[in-house]
Amino acid sequence: MEKFDIIIRSSESEGAKQIPYFYVPCMIKAEPEIDIHEMFNVPKDIGKRSTWMCFRFIFLPPHLYNHLIASLSRKYNIAERVVTGQKERQIALFKSTAVFELQDETTKLRKLLVMTCPNVIQIQVWEFGEDIKSGLYKYIADFVTEELNTIMHTRFKMSNVKFEKKWECGLTEPKCVTGSNIFMEEPTYQCDTCQIKHMFIDEWSDQQNKAPWVRVHVKAGKRDHSNVSEDQSSERSLREFTAEQINFTKMGIIVLNILADASYDLLKQDIPNLRPRSDCDITYLYNEHRRLNKHIPTNGWGVIRQVDQVTDIAVGDDIERIRLTRNELQHSRAAELGDTRFNELCNILTDLLQRFDQLNKPTRLYTDHLHEILAKTISAEDVQSIENEILGMDITVEIVNPVKVQP
């Protein structure tokens, strides 16, 4: 039976003195009674669900998936879950679906989902601890790739069976995964599932020969103007600045003051001993909101990627918009904001601040402060100060996929 793949030797049968255990695919007929993500309470967050890595075949031999499950079970424990009203735990081994523990049984903070559908084997990692980073799951991708090639070409000599590796957004429902995306070098992409932009983290590090790209981390700081004398700086007239620069300055004042105030006032309600407002920037406030996890965005943390996505208006969605507005200004290379985009952001932020006025009930309404800034005459000092504060950053650089250079 083992020869004809009716039974497959499992992990517990390794060693001559051990009692042999076998994986019998034909006896596993049950499908998960609920969605597999719901079964394990996996956050709907692209920071916690990896992209789907898909191994697409022209024809997928049925026994290939079963041998892969057996190979994985030799290396990792099958996940279990507690079922209400039952003494025994349910193992996550179903027909066409299996979940493995990638960390030891004590922490259980990382799990691997393996599924199959017609001509595709798809895998996804769930992260219950740290956020997903580039290259974090390369060892899993390499292991599965190597095992599939060993099963096909060494064990069974299936020279005509081949696969290609594709990927898909991790928030795509399992039954809808097709593996339609090729691995790429660009750091962002438009997601067909979410209809917004996502960062391409490349946690599988599938592109072995791609050139490295750089992730820049920024921290608010002062720009060094040592090459400009104080006299030259002070003599700059407002006439030197364009309408786009004035727009950028006004939006910068709104972001660094009003939006940060609204976020701080909300957080202060739940953390009475919060550090002083002057010590809290938007990045810190966002991370504290996310750690508190009280005001969860409609689709989870980090899912909204554009300020313009205004259909969801939960408190958590507005916390995300504050961060995204700040990010949009930081990404401006020329410290300029066109009239059209400026007016779009003003409309979005007016609605946002009206909701925070109702929520926080500040002594001075955020919307009143907004209108004051919009009517304000901007000085040259304002322009320089906002440019320094938003674009004058202490920059650290991380090489995401370094390439080793031979001496």
mmCIF file of C-alpha atoms in Angstrom:
data_model
loop_
_atom_site.group_PDB
_atom_site.id
_atom_site.type_symbol
_atom_site.label_atom_id
_atom_site.label_comp_id
_atom_site.label_asym_id
_atom_site.label_seq_id
_atom_site.Cartn_x
_atom_site.Cartn_y
_atom_site.Cartn_z
ATOM 1 C CA MET A 1 0.000 0.000 0.000
ATOM 2 C CA GLU A 2 2.882 2.329 0.721
ATOM 3 C CA LYS A 3 4.281 1.670 -2.743
ATOM 4 C CA PHE A 4 1.025 2.763 -4.393
ATOM 5 C CA ASP A 5 0.532 5.842 -2.156
ATOM 6 C CA ILE A 6 -2.458 4.377 -0.357
ATOM 7 C CA ILE A 7 -0.591 5.024 2.879
ATOM 8 C CA ILE A 8 2.312 7.429 3.460
ATOM 9 C CA ARG A 9 4.832 7.130 6.272
ATOM 10 C CA SER A 10 4.520 10.028 8.724
ATOM 11 C CA SER A 11 6.973 11.810 11.043
ATOM 12 C CA GLU A 12 6.452 9.566 14.066
ATOM 13 C CA SER A 13 7.591 6.480 12.222
ATOM 14 C CA GLU A 14 11.183 7.589 11.785
ATOM 15 C CA GLY A 15 13.660 5.259 13.531
ATOM 16 C CA ALA A 16 13.848 1.506 13.663
ATOM 17 C CA LYS A 17 12.588 1.123 17.252
ATOM 18 C CA GLN A 18 9.551 3.333 16.895
ATOM 19 C CA ILE A 19 6.069 2.056 16.168
ATOM 20 C CA PRO A 20 5.310 2.993 12.560
ATOM 21 C CA TYR A 21 2.583 5.576 11.945
ATOM 22 C CA PHE A 22 1.103 6.278 8.544
ATOM 23 C CA TYR A 23 -0.818 9.074 6.876
ATOM 24 C CA VAL A 24 -3.843 7.571 5.079
ATOM 25 C CA PRO A 25 -5.252 10.199 2.681
ATOM 26 C CA CYS A 26 -8.380 8.246 1.760
ATOM 27 C CA MET A 27 -9.526 8.298 5.409
ATOM 28 C CA ILE A 28 -9.373 12.090 5.664
ATOM 29 C CA LYS A 29 -12.650 13.175 4.169
ATOM 30 C CA ALA A 30 -13.767 16.002 6.422
ATOM 31 C CA GLU A 31 -13.643 19.622 5.299
ATOM 32 C CA PRO A 32 -13.275 22.447 7.855
ATOM 33 C CA GLU A 33 -16.735 23.217 9.242
ATOM 34 C CA ILE A 34 -15.991 26.953 9.143
ATOM 35 C CA ASP A 35 -13.534 29.170 7.296
ATOM 36 C CA ILE A 36 -10.027 28.048 8.225
ATOM 37 C CA HIS A 37 -8.972 31.618 9.107
ATOM 38 C CA GLU A 38 -11.967 32.031 11.364
ATOM 39 C CA MET A 39 -11.251 28.657 12.958
ATOM 40 C CA PHE A 40 -7.860 29.911 14.170
ATOM 41 C CA ASN A 41 -8.948 33.522 14.698
ATOM 42 C CA VAL A 42 -6.376 34.848 12.226
ATOM 43 C CA PRO A 43 -6.358 38.691 12.089
ATOM 44 C CA LYS A 44 -7.560 40.126 8.795
ATOM 45 C CA ASP A 45 -4.405 42.170 8.465
ATOM 46 C CA ILE A 46 -1.755 42.018 5.741
ATOM 47 C CA GLY A 47 0.772 42.456 8.528
ATOM 48 C CA LYS A 48 -0.342 39.117 9.994
ATOM 49 C CA ARG A 49 -1.318 37.099 6.917
ATOM 50 C CA SER A 50 1.374 36.531 4.348
ATOM 51 C CA THR A 51 0.660 36.700 0.664
ATOM 52 C CA TRP A 52 -0.454 33.408 -0.842
ATOM 53 C CA MET A 53 2.432 31.596 -2.479
ATOM 54 C CA CYS A 54 1.035 29.446 -5.255
ATOM 55 C CA PHE A 55 2.640 26.478 -6.983
ATOM 56 C CA ARG A 56 0.737 26.270 -10.266
ATOM 57 C CA PHE A 57 0.789 23.064 -12.293
ATOM 58 C CA ILE A 58 -0.524 22.327 -15.750
ATOM 59 C CA PHE A 59 -1.621 19.065 -14.170
ATOM 60 C CA LEU A 60 -1.321 18.353 -10.446
ATOM 61 C CA PRO A 61 -1.065 14.608 -9.666
ATOM 62 C CA PRO A 62 -3.416 13.940 -6.698
ATOM 63 C CA HIS A 63 -0.805 12.105 -4.627
ATOM 64 C CA LEU A 64 1.727 14.969 -4.873
ATOM 65 C CA TYR A 65 -0.125 17.077 -2.297
ATOM 66 C CA ASN A 66 -0.375 14.092 0.058
ATOM 67 C CA HIS A 67 3.367 13.481 -0.094
ATOM 68 C CA LEU A 68 4.004 17.164 0.591
ATOM 69 C CA ILE A 69 1.775 16.981 3.690
ATOM 70 C CA ALA A 70 3.732 13.933 4.848
ATOM 71 C CA SER A 71 7.036 15.758 4.274
ATOM 72 C CA LEU A 72 5.847 18.764 6.260
ATOM 73 C CA SER A 73 4.618 16.534 9.092
ATOM 74 C CA ARG A 74 8.107 15.064 9.389
ATOM 75 C CA LYS A 75 9.437 18.563 10.065
ATOM 76 C CA TYR A 76 6.570 20.374 11.809
ATOM 77 C CA ASN A 77 3.741 19.470 14.169
ATOM 78 C CA ILE A 78 0.184 19.600 12.872
ATOM 79 C CA ALA A 79 -1.730 22.400 14.595
ATOM 80 C CA GLU A 80 -4.543 21.634 17.007
ATOM 81 C CA ARG A 81 -7.477 23.622 18.332
ATOM 82 C CA VAL A 82 -9.813 23.357 21.288
ATOM 83 C CA VAL A 83 -13.409 22.540 20.374
ATOM 84 C CA THR A 84 -16.060 23.655 22.835
ATOM 85 C CA GLY A 85 -17.684 20.701 24.574
ATOM 86 C CA GLN A 86 -15.042 18.195 23.506
ATOM 87 C CA LYS A 87 -12.216 16.798 25.621
ATOM 88 C CA GLU A 88 -9.958 15.931 22.719
ATOM 89 C CA ARG A 89 -8.428 18.644 20.603
ATOM 90 C CA GLN A 90 -9.140 18.714 16.900
ATOM 91 C CA ILE A 91 -6.100 18.410 14.648
ATOM 92 C CA ALA A 92 -6.075 20.741 11.662
ATOM 93 C CA LEU A 93 -5.738 18.040 9.035
ATOM 94 C CA PHE A 94 -8.589 18.059 6.567
ATOM 95 C CA LYS A 95 -9.226 17.083 3.005
ATOM 96 C CA SER A 96 -7.222 19.537 0.870
ATOM 97 C CA THR A 97 -6.336 21.659 3.935
ATOM 98 C CA ALA A 98 -3.705 21.378 6.667
ATOM 99 C CA VAL A 99 -2.217 23.736 9.270
ATOM 100 C CA PHE A 100 1.251 23.284 10.795
ATOM 101 C CA GLU A 101 3.012 24.888 13.746
ATOM 102 C CA LEU A 102 6.171 26.613 12.525
ATOM 103 C CA GLN A 103 7.329 27.459 16.037
ATOM 104 C CA ASP A 104 7.568 25.257 19.105
ATOM 105 C CA GLU A 105 4.446 24.065 20.870
ATOM 106 C CA THR A 106 4.896 26.593 23.664
ATOM 107 C CA THR A 107 4.546 29.829 21.678
ATOM 108 C CA LYS A 108 2.522 28.754 18.613
ATOM 109 C CA LEU A 109 2.908 32.273 17.201
ATOM 110 C CA ARG A 110 3.507 31.221 13.604
ATOM 111 C CA LYS A 111 1.474 28.730 11.580
ATOM 112 C CA LEU A 112 1.591 27.452 8.014
ATOM 113 C CA LEU A 113 -1.576 26.875 6.013
ATOM 114 C CA VAL A 114 -1.321 24.449 3.095
ATOM 115 C CA MET A 115 -4.226 24.005 0.695
ATOM 116 C CA THR A 116 -4.860 22.535 -2.702
ATOM 117 C CA CYS A 117 -7.348 23.322 -5.418
ATOM 118 C CA PRO A 118 -7.417 22.210 -9.060
ATOM 119 C CA ASN A 119 -3.814 22.277 -10.284
ATOM 120 C CA VAL A 120 -2.583 24.615 -7.512
ATOM 121 C CA ILE A 121 -0.907 24.053 -4.152
ATOM 122 C CA GLN A 122 -1.095 27.258 -2.141
ATOM 123 C CA ILE A 123 0.597 28.133 1.134
ATOM 124 C CA GLN A 124 0.224 31.014 3.577
ATOM 125 C CA VAL A 125 1.880 31.852 6.885
ATOM 126 C CA TRP A 126 -0.066 33.328 9.803
ATOM 127 C CA GLU A 127 1.865 35.553 12.155
ATOM 128 C CA PHE A 128 0.503 36.022 15.684
ATOM 129 C CA GLY A 129 3.678 37.677 16.989
ATOM 130 C CA GLU A 130 5.934 39.976 15.001
ATOM 131 C CA ASP A 131 4.824 41.702 11.813
ATOM 132 C CA ILE A 132 5.725 40.131 8.492
ATOM 133 C CA LYS A 133 9.043 41.271 7.035
ATOM 134 C CA SER A 134 10.860 40.777 3.784
ATOM 135 C CA GLY A 135 12.463 37.355 3.481
ATOM 136 C CA LEU A 136 10.937 36.127 6.761
ATOM 137 C CA TYR A 137 9.469 32.973 5.195
ATOM 138 C CA LYS A 138 12.132 32.201 2.634
ATOM 139 C CA TYR A 139 12.999 29.036 4.527
ATOM 140 C CA ILE A 140 9.432 27.786 4.114
ATOM 141 C CA ALA A 141 9.305 28.600 0.406
ATOM 142 C CA ASP A 142 12.655 26.896 -0.123
ATOM 143 C CA PHE A 143 11.612 23.805 1.842
ATOM 144 C CA VAL A 144 8.320 23.340 -0.025
ATOM 145 C CA THR A 145 9.994 23.955 -3.389
ATOM 146 C CA GLU A 146 12.746 21.464 -2.643
ATOM 147 C CA GLU A 147 10.310 18.831 -1.376
ATOM 148 C CA LEU A 148 8.077 19.139 -4.435
ATOM 149 C CA ASN A 149 11.053 18.780 -6.752
ATOM 150 C CA THR A 150 12.341 15.777 -4.771
ATOM 151 C CA ILE A 151 8.942 14.076 -4.843
ATOM 152 C CA MET A 152 8.469 14.714 -8.557
ATOM 153 C CA HIS A 153 11.909 14.096 -9.986
ATOM 154 C CA THR A 154 13.785 11.893 -7.492
ATOM 155 C CA ARG A 155 11.145 9.751 -5.887
ATOM 156 C CA PHE A 156 8.716 9.303 -8.775
ATOM 157 C CA LYS A 157 10.678 10.393 -11.889
ATOM 158 C CA MET A 158 7.803 12.576 -13.114
ATOM 159 C CA SER A 159 9.849 14.476 -15.661
ATOM 160 C CA ASN A 160 6.792 15.939 -17.384
ATOM 161 C CA VAL A 161 5.321 17.483 -14.228
ATOM 162 C CA LYS A 162 6.365 21.092 -13.707
ATOM 163 C CA PHE A 163 5.138 24.067 -11.746
ATOM 164 C CA GLU A 164 5.561 27.816 -11.689
ATOM 165 C CA LYS A 165 5.508 30.020 -8.598
ATOM 166 C CA LYS A 166 3.053 32.904 -8.417
ATOM 167 C CA TRP A 167 1.482 34.869 -5.577
ATOM 168 C CA GLU A 168 -1.697 36.635 -4.533
ATOM 169 C CA CYS A 169 -2.831 39.071 -1.831
ATOM 170 C CA GLY A 170 -3.091 37.386 1.565
ATOM 171 C CA LEU A 171 -6.610 38.774 2.125
ATOM 172 C CA THR A 172 -7.967 36.855 -0.872
ATOM 173 C CA GLU A 173 -10.380 34.114 0.188
ATOM 174 C CA PRO A 174 -8.780 30.664 -0.196
ATOM 175 C CA LYS A 175 -11.340 29.472 -2.726
ATOM 176 C CA CYS A 176 -10.687 32.557 -4.889
ATOM 177 C CA VAL A 177 -6.904 32.230 -5.015
ATOM 178 C CA THR A 178 -5.629 31.691 -8.547
ATOM 179 C CA GLY A 179 -1.984 32.743 -8.258
ATOM 180 C CA SER A 180 -2.263 35.396 -10.921
ATOM 181 C CA ASN A 181 0.709 37.598 -9.962
ATOM 182 C CA ILE A 182 4.321 37.147 -10.929
ATOM 183 C CA PHE A 183 7.062 38.002 -8.434
ATOM 184 C CA MET A 184 8.323 41.507 -9.060
ATOM 185 C CA GLU A 185 10.882 44.095 -8.051
ATOM 186 C CA GLU A 186 8.523 47.044 -7.522
ATOM 187 C CA PRO A 187 7.802 47.843 -3.854
ATOM 188 C CA THR A 188 4.071 48.610 -4.361
ATOM 189 C CA TYR A 189 1.214 47.148 -6.387
ATOM 190 C CA GLN A 190 -2.482 47.708 -6.979
ATOM 191 C CA CYS A 191 -4.355 44.849 -5.303
ATOM 192 C CA ASP A 192 -7.237 43.402 -7.329
ATOM 193 C CA THR A 193 -8.764 41.928 -4.169
ATOM 194 C CA CYS A 194 -8.743 45.046 -1.983
ATOM 195 C CA GLN A 195 -8.783 47.575 -4.860
ATOM 196 C CA ILE A 196 -6.079 49.626 -3.143
ATOM 197 C CA LYS A 197 -2.291 49.833 -3.161
ATOM 198 C CA HIS A 198 -0.247 47.437 -1.024
ATOM 199 C CA MET A 199 3.421 47.259 -0.191
ATOM 200 C CA PHE A 200 5.037 44.207 -1.782
ATOM 201 C CA ILE A 201 6.955 42.864 1.207
ATOM 202 C CA ASP A 202 8.394 39.832 -0.605
ATOM 203 C CA GLU A 203 8.368 37.703 2.529
ATOM 204 C CA TRP A 204 9.047 34.616 0.413
ATOM 205 C CA SER A 205 12.167 36.185 -1.198
ATOM 206 C CA ASP A 206 11.425 34.211 -4.311
ATOM 207 C CA GLN A 207 13.547 36.298 -6.649
ATOM 208 C CA GLN A 208 17.005 34.953 -6.083
ATOM 209 C CA ASN A 209 18.779 37.155 -8.607
ATOM 210 C CA LYS A 210 16.951 40.446 -8.271
ATOM 211 C CA ALA A 211 18.833 43.625 -7.515
ATOM 212 C CA PRO A 212 18.515 44.861 -3.962
ATOM 213 C CA TRP A 213 16.033 47.587 -3.163
ATOM 214 C CA VAL A 214 16.075 49.907 -0.240
ATOM 215 C CA ARG A 215 13.538 50.502 2.502
ATOM 216 C CA VAL A 216 13.938 53.902 4.140
ATOM 217 C CA HIS A 217 12.862 54.470 7.734
ATOM 218 C CA VAL A 218 12.332 58.101 8.685
ATOM 219 C CA LYS A 219 12.264 59.778 12.057
ATOM 220 C CA ALA A 220 11.302 63.386 12.623
ATOM 221 C CA GLY A 221 14.286 65.624 13.026
ATOM 222 C CA LYS A 222 15.916 68.843 11.910
ATOM 223 C CA ARG A 223 17.405 69.261 8.466
ATOM 224 C CA ASP A 224 20.973 70.438 8.429
ATOM 225 C CA HIS A 225 21.120 73.874 6.802
ATOM 226 C CA SER A 226 24.797 74.436 7.506
ATOM 227 C CA ASN A 227 25.369 75.371 3.881
ATOM 228 C CA VAL A 228 22.909 78.293 4.131
ATOM 229 C CA SER A 229 23.810 81.275 6.267
ATOM 230 C CA GLU A 230 21.294 82.728 8.697
ATOM 231 C CA ASP A 231 21.255 85.982 6.761
ATOM 232 C CA GLN A 232 20.431 84.190 3.501
ATOM 233 C CA SER A 233 17.657 82.209 5.210
ATOM 234 C CA SER A 234 16.061 85.201 6.877
ATOM 235 C CA GLU A 235 16.077 87.240 3.672
ATOM 236 C CA ARG A 236 13.919 84.723 1.845
ATOM 237 C CA SER A 237 10.635 86.380 0.929
ATOM 238 C CA LEU A 238 7.259 84.722 0.698
ATOM 239 C CA ARG A 239 7.214 85.766 -2.952
ATOM 240 C CA GLU A 240 9.833 83.091 -3.571
ATOM 241 C CA PHE A 241 7.352 80.337 -2.735
ATOM 242 C CA THR A 242 4.783 78.941 -5.153
ATOM 243 C CA ALA A 243 1.094 78.273 -4.484
ATOM 244 C CA GLU A 244 1.927 74.571 -4.324
ATOM 245 C CA GLN A 245 4.465 75.211 -1.563
ATOM 246 C CA ILE A 246 1.917 77.281 0.363
ATOM 247 C CA ASN A 247 -0.578 74.405 0.053
ATOM 248 C CA PHE A 248 2.027 71.975 1.345
ATOM 249 C CA THR A 249 2.785 74.239 4.311
ATOM 250 C CA LYS A 250 -0.865 74.611 5.309
ATOM 251 C CA MET A 251 -1.445 70.867 5.031
ATOM 252 C CA GLY A 252 1.697 70.249 7.062
ATOM 253 C CA ILE A 253 0.435 72.521 9.848
ATOM 254 C CA ILE A 254 -2.885 70.668 9.821
ATOM 255 C CA VAL A 255 -1.219 67.274 10.008
ATOM 256 C CA LEU A 256 1.428 68.054 12.627
ATOM 257 C CA ASN A 257 -0.954 69.972 14.887
ATOM 258 C CA ILE A 258 -4.664 69.281 14.441
ATOM 259 C CA LEU A 259 -4.536 65.628 13.326
ATOM 260 C CA ALA A 260 -1.908 64.776 15.930
ATOM 261 C CA ASP A 261 -3.995 66.572 18.601
ATOM 262 C CA ALA A 262 -7.108 64.594 17.663
ATOM 263 C CA SER A 263 -5.224 61.284 17.801
ATOM 264 C CA TYR A 264 -3.568 62.228 21.105
ATOM 265 C CA ASP A 265 -6.840 63.335 22.747
ATOM 266 C CA LEU A 266 -8.484 60.045 21.779
ATOM 267 C CA LEU A 267 -5.604 57.960 23.123
ATOM 268 C CA LYS A 268 -5.438 59.978 26.350
ATOM 269 C CA GLN A 269 -8.934 58.755 27.242
ATOM 270 C CA ASP A 270 -7.637 55.193 27.528
ATOM 271 C CA ILE A 271 -4.087 55.900 28.708
ATOM 272 C CA PRO A 272 -4.303 58.587 31.426
ATOM 273 C CA ASN A 273 -0.548 58.549 32.079
ATOM 274 C CA LEU A 274 0.290 59.056 28.401
ATOM 275 C CA ARG A 275 3.502 60.996 27.797
ATOM 276 C CA PRO A 276 3.133 64.774 27.137
ATOM 277 C CA ARG A 277 1.705 65.842 23.794
ATOM 278 C CA SER A 278 4.988 67.515 22.813
ATOM 279 C CA ASP A 279 6.700 64.098 23.012
ATOM 280 C CA CYS A 280 4.161 62.306 20.796
ATOM 281 C CA ASP A 281 4.344 62.368 17.020
ATOM 282 C CA ILE A 282 1.897 60.666 14.669
ATOM 283 C CA THR A 283 4.019 57.522 14.335
ATOM 284 C CA TYR A 284 4.114 57.029 18.106
ATOM 285 C CA LEU A 285 0.383 57.726 18.485
ATOM 286 C CA TYR A 286 -0.506 55.318 15.667
ATOM 287 C CA ASN A 287 1.603 52.540 17.186
ATOM 288 C CA GLU A 288 -0.007 53.093 20.598
ATOM 289 C CA HIS A 289 -3.507 52.923 19.101
ATOM 290 C CA ARG A 290 -2.565 49.742 17.306
ATOM 291 C CA ARG A 291 -1.060 48.245 20.458
ATOM 292 C CA LEU A 292 -4.172 49.181 22.481
ATOM 293 C CA ASN A 293 -6.291 47.613 19.698
ATOM 294 C CA LYS A 294 -9.491 49.279 20.870
ATOM 295 C CA HIS A 295 -10.471 51.200 17.741
ATOM 296 C CA ILE A 296 -9.883 48.549 15.091
ATOM 297 C CA PRO A 297 -10.230 49.669 11.435
ATOM 298 C CA THR A 298 -13.051 48.109 9.445
ATOM 299 C CA ASN A 299 -10.735 45.787 7.508
ATOM 300 C CA GLY A 300 -7.938 45.522 10.063
ATOM 301 C CA TRP A 301 -4.751 47.468 10.759
ATOM 302 C CA GLY A 302 -2.610 48.477 7.807
ATOM 303 C CA VAL A 303 -5.133 47.462 5.145
ATOM 304 C CA ILE A 304 -6.165 50.963 4.049
ATOM 305 C CA ARG A 305 -3.391 52.240 1.783
ATOM 306 C CA GLN A 306 -4.911 55.479 0.431
ATOM 307 C CA VAL A 307 -6.375 58.500 2.190
ATOM 308 C CA ASP A 308 -9.056 58.651 -0.497
ATOM 309 C CA GLN A 309 -10.619 55.360 0.550
ATOM 310 C CA VAL A 310 -13.487 57.027 2.412
ATOM 311 C CA THR A 311 -16.233 54.406 2.401
ATOM 312 C CA ASP A 312 -15.185 53.045 5.813
ATOM 313 C CA ILE A 313 -15.501 55.641 8.584
ATOM 314 C CA ALA A 314 -14.905 53.723 11.804
ATOM 315 C CA VAL A 315 -12.639 55.433 14.346
ATOM 316 C CA GLY A 316 -9.830 53.043 13.422
ATOM 317 C CA ASP A 317 -10.215 53.984 9.740
ATOM 318 C CA ASP A 318 -9.674 57.645 10.656
ATOM 319 C CA ILE A 319 -6.592 56.745 12.698
ATOM 320 C CA GLU A 320 -5.239 55.082 9.559
ATOM 321 C CA ARG A 321 -6.078 58.189 7.464
ATOM 322 C CA ILE A 322 -4.113 60.424 9.823
ATOM 323 C CA ARG A 323 -1.029 58.258 9.331
ATOM 324 C CA LEU A 324 -1.529 58.059 5.569
ATOM 325 C CA THR A 325 -1.934 61.829 5.214
ATOM 326 C CA ARG A 326 1.324 62.358 7.080
ATOM 327 C CA ASN A 327 2.997 59.721 4.872
ATOM 328 C CA GLU A 328 1.767 61.411 1.690
ATOM 329 C CA LEU A 329 3.422 64.669 2.714
ATOM 330 C CA GLN A 330 6.646 62.922 3.688
ATOM 331 C CA HIS A 331 6.816 61.289 0.251
ATOM 332 C CA SER A 332 6.689 64.664 -1.498
ATOM 333 C CA ARG A 333 10.096 65.293 -3.023
ATOM 334 C CA ALA A 334 9.583 69.004 -3.698
ATOM 335 C CA ALA A 335 7.482 69.982 -0.656
ATOM 336 C CA GLU A 336 4.646 70.928 -2.995
ATOM 337 C CA LEU A 337 0.939 70.103 -3.109
ATOM 338 C CA GLY A 338 -1.198 70.947 -6.148
ATOM 339 C CA ASP A 339 -4.511 72.754 -5.788
ATOM 340 C CA THR A 340 -6.600 69.755 -6.811
ATOM 341 C CA ARG A 341 -4.985 67.395 -4.312
ATOM 342 C CA PHE A 342 -4.976 70.075 -1.619
ATOM 343 C CA ASN A 343 -8.747 70.571 -1.973
ATOM 344 C CA GLU A 344 -9.347 66.802 -1.978
ATOM 345 C CA LEU A 345 -7.423 66.398 1.271
ATOM 346 C CA CYS A 346 -9.171 69.385 2.842
ATOM 347 C CA ASN A 347 -12.577 67.810 2.129
ATOM 348 C CA ILE A 348 -11.509 64.421 3.482
ATOM 349 C CA LEU A 349 -9.956 65.899 6.630
ATOM 350 C CA THR A 350 -12.929 68.197 7.262
ATOM 351 C CA ASP A 351 -15.191 65.141 7.462
ATOM 352 C CA LEU A 352 -12.610 63.310 9.581
ATOM 353 C CA LEU A 353 -12.271 66.176 12.069
ATOM 354 C CA GLN A 354 -16.040 66.573 12.331
ATOM 355 C CA ARG A 355 -16.162 62.957 13.507
ATOM 356 C CA PHE A 356 -13.365 63.594 16.015
ATOM 357 C CA ASP A 357 -15.219 66.704 17.268
ATOM 358 C CA GLN A 358 -18.165 64.452 18.095
ATOM 359 C CA LEU A 359 -15.948 61.744 19.566
ATOM 360 C CA ASN A 360 -13.485 63.752 21.694
ATOM 361 C CA LYS A 361 -15.586 66.889 22.336
ATOM 362 C CA PRO A 362 -12.525 69.160 22.574
ATOM 363 C CA THR A 363 -12.768 72.608 24.177
ATOM 364 C CA ARG A 364 -11.665 74.113 20.881
ATOM 365 C CA LEU A 365 -13.223 72.308 17.942
ATOM 366 C CA TYR A 366 -10.721 70.734 15.557
ATOM 367 C CA THR A 367 -12.772 72.004 12.607
ATOM 368 C CA ASP A 368 -12.544 75.598 13.885
ATOM 369 C CA HIS A 369 -8.770 75.255 14.116
ATOM 370 C CA LEU A 370 -8.763 73.803 10.585
ATOM 371 C CA HIS A 371 -10.643 76.786 9.175
ATOM 372 C CA GLU A 372 -8.261 79.178 10.934
ATOM 373 C CA ILE A 373 -5.250 77.533 9.307
ATOM 374 C CA LEU A 374 -6.879 77.505 5.874
ATOM 375 C CA ALA A 375 -7.543 81.261 6.202
ATOM 376 C CA LYS A 376 -4.098 81.944 7.662
ATOM 377 C CA THR A 377 -1.541 84.029 5.789
ATOM 378 C CA ILE A 378 1.524 81.838 5.539
ATOM 379 C CA SER A 379 4.917 83.369 6.265
ATOM 380 C CA ALA A 380 8.279 82.405 4.868
ATOM 381 C CA GLU A 381 9.180 81.103 8.324
ATOM 382 C CA ASP A 382 6.135 78.810 8.223
ATOM 383 C CA VAL A 383 7.194 77.399 4.871
ATOM 384 C CA GLN A 384 10.739 76.741 6.037
ATOM 385 C CA SER A 385 9.673 75.320 9.405
ATOM 386 C CA ILE A 386 7.169 72.836 7.952
ATOM 387 C CA GLU A 387 9.558 71.758 5.220
ATOM 388 C CA ASN A 388 12.235 71.133 7.839
ATOM 389 C CA GLU A 389 9.911 69.246 10.151
ATOM 390 C CA ILE A 390 8.286 67.018 7.533
ATOM 391 C CA LEU A 391 11.061 66.580 4.994
ATOM 392 C CA GLY A 392 14.053 67.229 7.224
ATOM 393 C CA MET A 393 14.375 63.692 8.534
ATOM 394 C CA ASP A 394 16.979 61.560 10.190
ATOM 395 C CA ILE A 395 17.166 58.764 7.643
ATOM 396 C CA THR A 396 18.234 55.194 8.214
ATOM 397 C CA VAL A 397 18.545 52.818 5.299
ATOM 398 C CA GLU A 398 17.894 49.071 5.328
ATOM 399 C CA ILE A 399 18.964 46.901 2.419
ATOM 400 C CA VAL A 400 15.977 44.596 2.059
ATOM 401 C CA ASN A 401 17.467 41.929 -0.173
ATOM 402 C CA PRO A 402 21.240 42.320 -0.056
ATOM 403 C CA VAL A 403 23.339 40.740 -2.765
ATOM 404 C CA LYS A 404 26.640 39.175 -1.764
ATOM 405 C CA VAL A 405 29.484 40.465 -3.879
ATOM 406 C CA GLN A 406 32.293 38.027 -4.472
ATOM 407 C CA PRO A 407 35.732 39.491 -3.639
#
